Tab-separated table of C-alpha atoms and ligand atoms in Angstrom:
chain	number	residue	atom	x	y	z
M	1	UNK	CA	83.224	-38.193	94.591
M	2	UNK	CA	84.840	-36.759	97.758
M	3	UNK	CA	87.734	-35.231	95.805
M	4	UNK	CA	85.292	-33.201	93.744
M	5	UNK	CA	83.703	-31.724	96.871
M	6	UNK	CA	87.148	-30.944	98.209
M	7	UNK	CA	88.202	-29.361	94.872
M	8	UNK	CA	85.117	-27.159	94.802
M	9	UNK	CA	85.718	-25.922	98.309
M	10	UNK	CA	89.430	-25.495	97.550
M	11	UNK	CA	88.394	-23.262	94.580
M	12	UNK	CA	86.110	-21.227	96.877
M	13	UNK	CA	82.780	-22.334	95.574
M	14	UNK	CA	79.735	-22.578	97.862
M	15	UNK	CA	78.928	-26.258	98.515
M	16	UNK	CA	75.347	-27.452	98.325
M	17	UNK	CA	73.617	-29.203	101.206
M	18	UNK	CA	73.654	-32.411	99.090
M	19	UNK	CA	77.431	-32.188	98.521
M	20	UNK	CA	78.082	-31.690	102.219
M	21	UNK	CA	75.760	-34.541	103.147
M	22	UNK	CA	77.418	-36.923	100.735
M	23	UNK	CA	80.919	-36.040	102.082
M	24	UNK	CA	79.774	-36.544	105.660
M	25	UNK	CA	78.089	-39.813	104.741
M	26	UNK	CA	81.426	-41.002	103.264
M	27	UNK	CA	83.190	-39.960	106.480
M	28	UNK	CA	80.744	-41.986	108.528
M	29	UNK	CA	80.813	-45.158	106.370
M	30	UNK	CA	84.583	-45.096	105.973
M	31	UNK	CA	84.681	-44.474	102.184
M	32	UNK	CA	86.350	-41.039	102.794
M	33	UNK	CA	89.903	-41.378	103.963
M	34	UNK	CA	91.613	-39.448	106.830
M	35	UNK	CA	93.686	-37.662	104.172
M	36	UNK	CA	90.506	-36.508	102.420
M	37	UNK	CA	89.033	-35.363	105.735
M	38	UNK	CA	92.224	-33.389	106.397
M	39	UNK	CA	92.058	-31.728	102.935
M	40	UNK	CA	88.300	-30.944	103.359
M	41	UNK	CA	88.781	-29.357	106.789
M	42	UNK	CA	91.783	-27.369	105.676
M	43	UNK	CA	89.897	-26.016	102.623
M	44	UNK	CA	87.060	-24.973	104.897
M	45	UNK	CA	89.527	-23.475	107.409
M	46	UNK	CA	91.202	-21.410	104.655
M	47	UNK	CA	88.229	-20.428	102.531
M	48	UNK	CA	85.445	-20.101	105.089
M	49	UNK	CA	81.803	-20.970	104.603
M	50	UNK	CA	78.374	-19.288	104.186
M	51	UNK	CA	75.727	-19.599	106.841
M	52	UNK	CA	73.889	-22.069	104.684
M	53	UNK	CA	76.986	-24.301	104.426
M	54	UNK	CA	77.450	-24.194	108.242
M	55	UNK	CA	73.868	-25.167	108.914
M	56	UNK	CA	74.127	-27.988	106.306
M	57	UNK	CA	77.363	-29.265	107.899
M	58	UNK	CA	75.860	-29.301	111.369
M	59	UNK	CA	72.709	-31.071	110.278
M	60	UNK	CA	74.589	-33.585	108.126
M	61	UNK	CA	76.908	-34.435	111.110
M	62	UNK	CA	73.920	-34.785	113.415
M	63	UNK	CA	72.202	-37.093	110.867
M	64	UNK	CA	75.325	-39.238	110.612
M	65	UNK	CA	73.817	-41.082	113.585
M	66	UNK	CA	70.635	-41.337	115.668
M	67	UNK	CA	68.766	-38.550	117.423
M	68	UNK	CA	67.607	-39.465	120.945
M	69	UNK	CA	63.912	-39.682	121.582
M	70	UNK	CA	62.855	-38.783	125.133
M	71	UNK	CA	59.095	-38.947	124.473
M	72	UNK	CA	58.500	-42.328	126.214
M	73	UNK	CA	60.438	-41.399	129.376
M	74	UNK	CA	57.827	-39.290	131.068
M	75	UNK	CA	60.214	-36.331	131.738
M	76	UNK	CA	58.977	-32.809	131.152
M	77	UNK	CA	60.578	-32.145	127.734
M	78	UNK	CA	61.039	-28.378	128.585
M	79	UNK	CA	63.608	-29.331	131.214
M	80	UNK	CA	65.925	-31.139	128.816
M	81	UNK	CA	68.778	-28.602	128.389
M	82	UNK	CA	72.369	-29.203	127.348
M	83	UNK	CA	75.549	-27.120	127.651
M	84	UNK	CA	78.859	-27.011	125.881
M	85	UNK	CA	82.073	-25.108	125.715
M	86	UNK	CA	83.762	-24.023	122.475
M	87	UNK	CA	87.123	-24.728	124.076
M	88	UNK	CA	89.622	-23.098	126.308
M	89	UNK	CA	92.604	-24.116	128.477
M	90	UNK	CA	91.063	-25.346	131.765
M	91	UNK	CA	87.592	-24.500	130.579
M	92	UNK	CA	86.107	-27.923	129.714
M	93	UNK	CA	85.880	-28.996	133.329
M	94	UNK	CA	83.060	-26.512	133.654
M	95	UNK	CA	80.933	-29.142	131.865
M	96	UNK	CA	81.761	-31.657	134.535
M	97	UNK	CA	80.517	-29.110	137.151
M	98	UNK	CA	77.466	-27.818	135.341
M	99	UNK	CA	75.940	-31.182	134.284
M	100	UNK	CA	75.479	-32.481	137.844
M	101	UNK	CA	74.596	-29.037	139.208
M	102	UNK	CA	71.890	-28.401	136.627
M	103	UNK	CA	70.576	-31.968	137.277
M	104	UNK	CA	70.457	-31.197	141.019
M	105	UNK	CA	68.345	-28.142	140.101
M	106	UNK	CA	65.729	-30.295	138.402
M	107	UNK	CA	66.921	-30.303	134.798
M	108	UNK	CA	67.628	-33.329	132.566
M	109	UNK	CA	71.059	-32.903	130.960
M	110	UNK	CA	72.072	-35.307	128.232
M	111	UNK	CA	75.576	-34.072	127.403
M	112	UNK	CA	77.708	-35.219	124.485
M	113	UNK	CA	81.173	-33.838	124.954
M	114	UNK	CA	84.551	-34.322	123.255
M	115	UNK	CA	88.164	-35.296	123.789
M	116	UNK	CA	91.034	-32.865	124.087
M	117	UNK	CA	91.389	-30.864	120.845
M	118	UNK	CA	94.779	-29.431	119.984
M	119	UNK	CA	95.898	-27.252	122.919
M	120	UNK	CA	92.534	-27.439	124.852
M	121	UNK	CA	91.554	-30.346	127.094
M	122	UNK	CA	88.418	-32.381	126.755
M	123	UNK	CA	85.812	-33.769	129.135
M	124	UNK	CA	86.165	-37.275	127.719
M	125	UNK	CA	89.885	-37.459	128.496
M	126	UNK	CA	89.180	-36.314	132.041
M	127	UNK	CA	86.477	-38.948	132.422
M	128	UNK	CA	88.723	-41.552	130.870
M	129	UNK	CA	90.898	-41.276	133.955
M	130	UNK	CA	88.075	-42.716	136.014
M	131	UNK	CA	88.410	-46.539	136.055
M	132	UNK	CA	85.446	-48.286	134.472
M	133	UNK	CA	83.731	-45.123	133.155
M	134	UNK	CA	82.043	-45.872	129.820
M	135	UNK	CA	82.580	-42.794	127.641
M	136	UNK	CA	80.816	-44.270	124.617
M	137	UNK	CA	77.805	-46.074	125.938
M	138	UNK	CA	75.020	-47.392	123.598
M	139	UNK	CA	72.026	-45.062	123.475
M	140	UNK	CA	69.756	-47.108	125.850
M	141	UNK	CA	72.485	-47.362	128.487
M	142	UNK	CA	73.234	-43.658	128.098
M	143	UNK	CA	69.604	-42.604	128.376
M	144	UNK	CA	69.228	-44.770	131.467
M	145	UNK	CA	72.195	-43.037	133.089
M	146	UNK	CA	70.761	-39.635	132.226
M	147	UNK	CA	67.427	-40.588	133.837
M	148	UNK	CA	69.129	-42.067	136.893
M	149	UNK	CA	71.445	-39.176	137.623
M	150	UNK	CA	69.522	-36.314	135.991
M	151	UNK	CA	72.479	-35.838	133.654
M	152	UNK	CA	75.276	-37.779	132.092
M	153	UNK	CA	78.314	-37.067	129.928
M	154	UNK	CA	79.238	-39.199	126.922
M	155	UNK	CA	81.549	-38.706	123.989
M	156	UNK	CA	80.256	-39.158	120.397
M	157	UNK	CA	79.634	-42.844	119.798
M	158	UNK	CA	79.083	-45.145	116.845
M	159	UNK	CA	75.390	-44.183	117.201
M	160	UNK	CA	75.453	-40.560	118.216
M	161	UNK	CA	77.184	-37.992	115.990
M	162	UNK	CA	79.678	-40.574	114.660
M	163	UNK	CA	80.924	-38.148	111.946
M	164	UNK	CA	82.147	-35.776	114.645
M	165	UNK	CA	84.137	-38.593	116.175
M	166	UNK	CA	86.109	-39.010	112.971
M	167	UNK	CA	86.450	-35.414	111.831
M	168	UNK	CA	87.440	-34.302	115.353
M	169	UNK	CA	90.429	-36.649	115.424
M	170	UNK	CA	91.726	-35.336	112.170
M	171	UNK	CA	91.188	-31.636	113.067
M	172	UNK	CA	92.985	-32.167	116.317
M	173	UNK	CA	96.305	-32.880	114.587
M	174	UNK	CA	96.003	-30.891	111.312
M	175	UNK	CA	95.831	-27.316	112.670
M	176	UNK	CA	92.207	-27.010	111.532
M	177	UNK	CA	90.467	-26.570	114.842
M	178	UNK	CA	90.034	-22.782	114.887
M	179	UNK	CA	87.336	-22.578	112.204
M	180	UNK	CA	83.868	-21.155	112.833
M	181	UNK	CA	82.253	-23.643	110.454
M	182	UNK	CA	84.079	-26.712	111.862
M	183	UNK	CA	83.436	-25.784	115.470
M	184	UNK	CA	79.759	-25.068	114.704
M	185	UNK	CA	79.428	-28.489	113.009
M	186	UNK	CA	81.207	-30.313	115.744
M	187	UNK	CA	79.357	-28.709	118.659
M	188	UNK	CA	75.911	-28.392	117.187
M	189	UNK	CA	75.831	-31.909	115.726
M	190	UNK	CA	76.515	-33.266	119.258
M	191	UNK	CA	73.955	-30.930	120.872
M	192	UNK	CA	71.213	-31.756	118.422
M	193	UNK	CA	71.857	-35.453	118.535
M	194	UNK	CA	70.708	-35.681	122.178
M	195	UNK	CA	67.541	-33.675	121.336
M	196	UNK	CA	67.590	-30.984	124.042
M	197	UNK	CA	64.902	-28.218	124.261
M	198	UNK	CA	67.582	-25.535	124.745
M	199	UNK	CA	71.315	-25.135	124.876
M	200	UNK	CA	73.743	-22.852	126.741
M	201	UNK	CA	77.173	-22.649	125.091
M	202	UNK	CA	80.265	-20.897	126.396
M	203	UNK	CA	82.195	-19.268	123.558
M	204	UNK	CA	85.595	-18.336	124.818
M	205	UNK	CA	88.060	-15.779	123.424
M	206	UNK	CA	91.586	-14.878	124.385
M	207	UNK	CA	94.903	-16.610	124.531
M	208	UNK	CA	93.482	-19.887	125.962
M	209	UNK	CA	90.642	-20.240	123.447
M	210	UNK	CA	90.291	-21.048	119.790
M	211	UNK	CA	88.831	-17.598	119.083
M	212	UNK	CA	91.463	-14.964	119.532
M	213	UNK	CA	89.159	-11.978	119.937
M	214	UNK	CA	85.629	-11.256	121.226
M	215	UNK	CA	84.669	-10.366	117.610
M	216	UNK	CA	85.698	-13.837	116.428
M	217	UNK	CA	83.833	-15.374	119.388
M	218	UNK	CA	80.750	-13.362	118.469
M	219	UNK	CA	80.872	-14.742	114.917
M	220	UNK	CA	81.065	-18.290	116.267
M	221	UNK	CA	78.257	-17.672	118.745
M	222	UNK	CA	76.000	-16.211	116.021
M	223	UNK	CA	76.766	-19.178	113.812
M	224	UNK	CA	75.774	-21.707	116.479
M	225	UNK	CA	72.709	-19.635	117.478
M	226	UNK	CA	71.613	-19.736	113.844
M	227	UNK	CA	71.827	-23.519	113.736
M	228	UNK	CA	69.997	-23.849	117.082
M	229	UNK	CA	67.189	-21.544	115.940
M	230	UNK	CA	66.989	-23.451	112.646
M	231	UNK	CA	66.601	-26.632	114.622
M	232	UNK	CA	63.740	-25.011	116.590
M	233	UNK	CA	65.400	-24.592	120.013
M	234	UNK	CA	66.428	-21.555	122.118
M	235	UNK	CA	70.039	-20.902	122.800
M	236	UNK	CA	72.198	-18.731	125.030
M	237	UNK	CA	75.720	-18.074	124.001
M	238	UNK	CA	77.963	-16.773	126.821
M	239	UNK	CA	80.989	-14.916	125.468
M	240	UNK	CA	83.751	-15.677	127.961
M	241	UNK	CA	87.162	-14.227	128.748
M	242	UNK	CA	89.669	-17.068	128.507
M	243	UNK	CA	92.865	-15.091	128.294
M	244	UNK	CA	94.296	-17.079	131.192
M	245	UNK	CA	94.086	-20.701	132.364
M	246	UNK	CA	90.635	-21.294	133.912
M	247	UNK	CA	90.832	-22.891	137.357
M	248	UNK	CA	93.945	-24.212	138.993
M	249	UNK	CA	94.430	-27.573	137.209
M	250	UNK	CA	95.193	-28.397	133.557
M	251	UNK	CA	95.286	-32.077	132.545
M	252	UNK	CA	92.996	-35.116	132.732
M	253	UNK	CA	93.209	-36.700	136.202
M	254	UNK	CA	94.250	-33.503	137.872
M	255	UNK	CA	91.124	-31.717	136.517
M	256	UNK	CA	89.003	-34.564	137.834
M	257	UNK	CA	90.447	-33.909	141.286
M	258	UNK	CA	89.670	-30.202	140.835
M	259	UNK	CA	86.114	-31.127	139.811
M	260	UNK	CA	85.543	-33.303	142.921
M	261	UNK	CA	87.142	-30.691	145.166
M	262	UNK	CA	84.864	-27.978	143.659
M	263	UNK	CA	81.665	-29.994	143.950
M	264	UNK	CA	82.345	-31.062	147.525
M	265	UNK	CA	83.270	-27.501	148.507
M	266	UNK	CA	86.916	-28.271	149.372
M	267	UNK	CA	88.211	-25.574	146.926
M	268	UNK	CA	86.235	-23.454	144.494
M	269	UNK	CA	88.301	-21.269	142.179
M	270	UNK	CA	86.361	-17.950	142.020
M	271	UNK	CA	86.284	-17.537	138.227
M	272	UNK	CA	85.364	-21.147	137.694
M	273	UNK	CA	82.556	-20.764	140.193
M	274	UNK	CA	81.327	-17.530	138.543
M	275	UNK	CA	81.043	-19.263	135.166
M	276	UNK	CA	79.558	-22.473	136.570
M	277	UNK	CA	76.774	-20.533	138.310
M	278	UNK	CA	76.077	-18.319	135.230
M	279	UNK	CA	75.837	-21.238	132.777
M	280	UNK	CA	73.637	-23.256	135.163
M	281	UNK	CA	71.395	-20.279	135.862
M	282	UNK	CA	70.836	-19.670	132.165
M	283	UNK	CA	69.968	-23.321	131.698
M	284	UNK	CA	67.503	-23.150	134.579
M	285	UNK	CA	65.978	-19.960	133.229
M	286	UNK	CA	65.448	-21.094	129.667
M	287	UNK	CA	63.867	-24.288	130.960
M	288	UNK	CA	61.398	-22.129	132.844
M	289	UNK	CA	62.320	-23.722	136.181
M	290	UNK	CA	63.010	-20.236	137.661
M	291	UNK	CA	61.417	-16.980	136.531
M	292	UNK	CA	64.575	-14.884	136.242
M	293	UNK	CA	68.372	-14.952	136.518
M	294	UNK	CA	68.376	-13.882	140.205
M	295	UNK	CA	66.119	-16.791	141.173
M	296	UNK	CA	68.051	-19.179	138.918
M	297	UNK	CA	71.400	-18.170	140.386
M	298	UNK	CA	70.032	-18.568	143.916
M	299	UNK	CA	68.859	-22.084	143.119
M	300	UNK	CA	72.204	-23.104	141.600
M	301	UNK	CA	74.158	-21.641	144.542
M	302	UNK	CA	71.910	-23.537	146.986
M	303	UNK	CA	72.294	-26.904	145.164
M	304	UNK	CA	76.039	-26.544	145.002
M	305	UNK	CA	76.321	-25.622	148.673
M	306	UNK	CA	74.047	-28.387	149.993
M	307	UNK	CA	76.072	-31.131	148.319
M	308	UNK	CA	73.365	-32.281	145.894
M	309	UNK	CA	75.528	-31.437	142.845
M	310	UNK	CA	78.313	-33.639	144.230
M	311	UNK	CA	75.821	-36.425	144.880
M	312	UNK	CA	74.556	-36.224	141.242
M	313	UNK	CA	78.117	-36.356	139.992
M	314	UNK	CA	78.749	-39.571	141.976
M	315	UNK	CA	75.547	-41.090	140.713
M	316	UNK	CA	76.521	-40.275	137.091
M	317	UNK	CA	79.967	-41.851	137.510
M	318	UNK	CA	78.479	-44.985	138.944
M	319	UNK	CA	75.700	-45.193	136.391
M	320	UNK	CA	78.301	-45.263	133.587
M	321	UNK	CA	80.465	-47.897	135.255
M	322	UNK	CA	82.803	-45.901	137.478
M	323	UNK	CA	83.400	-46.627	141.219
M	324	UNK	CA	80.360	-46.003	143.457
M	325	UNK	CA	82.509	-44.085	145.979
M	326	UNK	CA	84.485	-42.011	143.453
M	327	UNK	CA	83.506	-38.691	144.965
M	328	UNK	CA	84.804	-39.655	148.422
M	329	UNK	CA	87.920	-41.462	147.205
M	330	UNK	CA	88.883	-39.880	143.908
M	331	UNK	CA	92.592	-39.784	144.838
M	332	UNK	CA	92.573	-43.513	145.321
M	333	UNK	CA	91.309	-44.191	141.799
M	334	UNK	CA	93.070	-41.626	139.658
M	335	UNK	CA	96.474	-42.211	138.019
M	336	UNK	CA	99.433	-40.306	139.372
M	337	UNK	CA	102.530	-39.009	137.564
M	338	UNK	CA	106.013	-40.092	138.593
M	339	UNK	CA	107.520	-36.617	139.054
M	340	UNK	CA	105.466	-34.006	140.880
M	341	UNK	CA	107.284	-30.779	141.788
M	342	UNK	CA	106.703	-26.993	141.831
M	343	UNK	CA	108.090	-24.606	139.258
M	344	UNK	CA	109.117	-21.139	140.432
M	345	UNK	CA	109.406	-17.840	138.450
M	346	UNK	CA	112.786	-16.293	137.643
M	347	UNK	CA	111.897	-13.169	139.614
M	348	UNK	CA	109.512	-12.294	142.460
M	349	UNK	CA	106.375	-10.299	141.616
M	350	UNK	CA	102.778	-10.521	140.442
M	351	UNK	CA	101.366	-12.515	137.583
M	352	UNK	CA	100.373	-9.822	135.062
M	353	UNK	CA	99.471	-12.042	132.066
M	354	UNK	CA	99.812	-15.441	130.520
M	355	UNK	CA	99.699	-17.084	127.103
M	356	UNK	CA	97.319	-19.783	128.105
M	357	UNK	CA	97.616	-21.541	124.740
M	358	UNK	CA	101.285	-22.234	125.484
M	359	UNK	CA	100.241	-23.886	128.733
M	360	UNK	CA	97.922	-26.190	126.658
M	361	UNK	CA	100.843	-26.929	124.282
M	362	UNK	CA	103.077	-27.611	127.351
M	363	UNK	CA	100.459	-30.267	128.353
M	364	UNK	CA	100.746	-31.890	124.924
M	365	UNK	CA	104.548	-31.871	125.334
M	366	UNK	CA	104.163	-33.638	128.657
M	367	UNK	CA	102.195	-36.402	126.873
M	368	UNK	CA	98.763	-35.193	128.006
M	369	UNK	CA	97.499	-34.277	124.487
M	370	UNK	CA	97.651	-35.780	121.067
M	371	UNK	CA	100.055	-35.338	118.176
M	372	UNK	CA	98.463	-37.931	115.911
M	373	UNK	CA	94.707	-38.946	115.669
M	374	UNK	CA	94.934	-42.179	117.664
M	375	UNK	CA	97.729	-41.322	120.006
M	376	UNK	CA	97.113	-42.626	123.486
M	377	UNK	CA	97.542	-39.839	126.050
M	378	UNK	CA	98.975	-39.857	129.510
M	379	UNK	CA	96.032	-39.116	131.827
M	380	UNK	CA	98.174	-38.466	134.881
M	381	UNK	CA	100.341	-35.568	133.663
M	382	UNK	CA	99.462	-31.884	133.912
M	383	UNK	CA	99.545	-28.914	136.220
M	384	UNK	CA	97.973	-28.177	139.618
M	385	UNK	CA	97.902	-25.056	141.774
M	386	UNK	CA	98.264	-23.051	138.527
M	387	UNK	CA	98.755	-19.390	139.361
M	388	UNK	CA	96.046	-16.855	138.499
M	389	UNK	CA	96.478	-13.327	137.154
M	390	UNK	CA	97.314	-10.941	139.995
M	391	UNK	CA	98.710	-13.761	142.193
M	392	UNK	CA	101.950	-12.983	144.003
M	393	UNK	CA	104.661	-15.470	142.892
M	394	UNK	CA	108.322	-15.800	143.808
M	395	UNK	CA	110.993	-17.980	145.440
M	396	UNK	CA	108.441	-19.426	147.849
M	397	UNK	CA	105.338	-19.144	145.758
M	398	UNK	CA	105.360	-21.340	142.695
M	399	UNK	CA	103.814	-20.656	139.290
M	400	UNK	CA	102.407	-24.176	139.291
M	401	UNK	CA	103.065	-27.769	140.282
M	402	UNK	CA	104.116	-29.877	137.308
M	403	UNK	CA	103.063	-33.519	137.099
M	404	UNK	CA	105.424	-35.237	134.619
M	405	UNK	CA	106.498	-38.722	133.513
M	406	UNK	CA	110.204	-38.019	134.074
M	407	UNK	CA	112.715	-35.299	134.921
M	408	UNK	CA	113.489	-34.407	131.325
M	409	UNK	CA	109.830	-33.728	130.493
M	410	UNK	CA	109.435	-31.925	133.809
M	411	UNK	CA	112.325	-29.545	132.845
M	412	UNK	CA	110.845	-28.879	129.392
M	413	UNK	CA	107.416	-28.115	130.947
M	414	UNK	CA	109.035	-25.808	133.512
M	415	UNK	CA	110.725	-23.810	130.761
M	416	UNK	CA	107.486	-23.575	128.843
M	417	UNK	CA	105.464	-22.474	131.919
M	418	UNK	CA	108.000	-19.770	132.855
M	419	UNK	CA	107.930	-18.511	129.238
M	420	UNK	CA	104.107	-18.449	129.133
M	421	UNK	CA	103.709	-16.298	132.257
M	422	UNK	CA	104.548	-12.661	132.637
M	423	UNK	CA	105.670	-11.598	136.114
M	424	UNK	CA	105.712	-7.798	136.926
M	425	UNK	CA	106.710	-5.798	139.900
M	426	UNK	CA	103.213	-4.373	140.427
M	427	UNK	CA	99.846	-6.170	140.222
M	428	UNK	CA	97.808	-5.552	137.039
M	429	UNK	CA	94.291	-4.085	137.288
M	430	UNK	CA	91.618	-6.622	138.386
M	431	UNK	CA	90.219	-8.714	135.558
M	432	UNK	CA	86.651	-8.037	134.390
M	433	UNK	CA	83.827	-10.611	134.715
M	434	UNK	CA	84.350	-13.928	133.056
M	435	UNK	CA	81.136	-13.552	131.059
M	436	UNK	CA	81.807	-10.626	128.671
M	437	UNK	CA	78.495	-10.751	126.812
M	438	UNK	CA	75.463	-12.906	126.358
M	439	UNK	CA	73.590	-13.626	123.057
M	440	UNK	CA	70.141	-15.111	123.452
M	441	UNK	CA	68.097	-16.403	120.491
M	442	UNK	CA	64.644	-17.954	120.498
M	443	UNK	CA	63.356	-19.725	117.366
X	501	URA	N1	84.211	-28.599	121.305
X	501	URA	C1	83.766	-29.447	120.363
X	501	URA	O1	82.970	-30.308	120.683
X	501	URA	N2	84.141	-29.254	119.157
X	501	URA	C2	84.977	-28.235	118.737
X	501	URA	O2	85.251	-28.187	117.540
X	501	URA	C3	85.420	-27.377	119.705
X	501	URA	C4	85.055	-27.516	121.013
């Protein structure tokens, strides 16, 4: 009985693998209600879990659907490597950059990603802004796309990690996202469902991430590394600094534009580039395609610069139903907001800090994130040219450009953005590297 499982977790007992599996089975077959999922996730959020419970949850969620089998495809299994991000404001677009870049470097990247979750965006919402893109293809179509482009991004489907699809939607709107056990289950079920031979996962901390401190991020990274090792695959967890918005766009369609501009070399935000190269290089290295990080970074830099990552991205979009010329005409295909105008700070100075989570919440207020599980979202709204820490801002240098549905929502977002950003007379010290630490585990 699902309520018995919830009651035992509510009363702080350790759940058995069989109890977790039966609850997840009920989620998948629809016999567990959304209210029960909400109560289960809240009891886990409040009472925590043991390592054994986390592993059991991830495996039960993986086994809620199929696990892909690449053995008949002829590809070298060692080169099948996936990546993920544990969440951060502006951070998910890194998946859109890494998948085609790693593919251009000779890897095979089956990537199951997610939708926006609470105040962080999601790859699947960004891709939903591309007309025709199938974000939930059946396994055979998905595998074909992966083989054609070298990598492809899908959301959880009725066949792959279906339990995550349901639990994710409830967590999104019940303040139960920031839980080590639930994030581990959600991410690792998706990673293991596509059967990679290794994973690289960015685990963010700071005001834009779910984990407030590096210590919390380390706990999440250790938890996911444990599940990966238990499943017999190597993992690299990159602990990242997400104390500010990553990149210059926040929102679905606007981050697609940033992605295309990045891959085609029109504009590459330095911190986004640093992270993209690091993640891709680790993937290349654990696949054994390059002997060390220096060689792997050089390969990733070269494939980005020569346009082959952009070409792979275009192939992936077309393979999953999007326009064949998306990379050259993204603007033409993407939705646009009715009101697009810059927001300026109250005083001139330098950006010395920001509460990135509040920028994510401002996106939800604009209509670009969900308040209830099945809310449709506005894919056109968001922010572009978002300022970076140490940028000079003032009467002629905006904090960001706001893309809103109407003037009232624009005003509300402007107030939120001004409140989220601290402007000081002097520039703060330079930020450290985006990758704070790296945890590597081999089974
Ligand atoms: N990404 C996911 O796929 N799931 C989470 O819970 C957080 C980030």
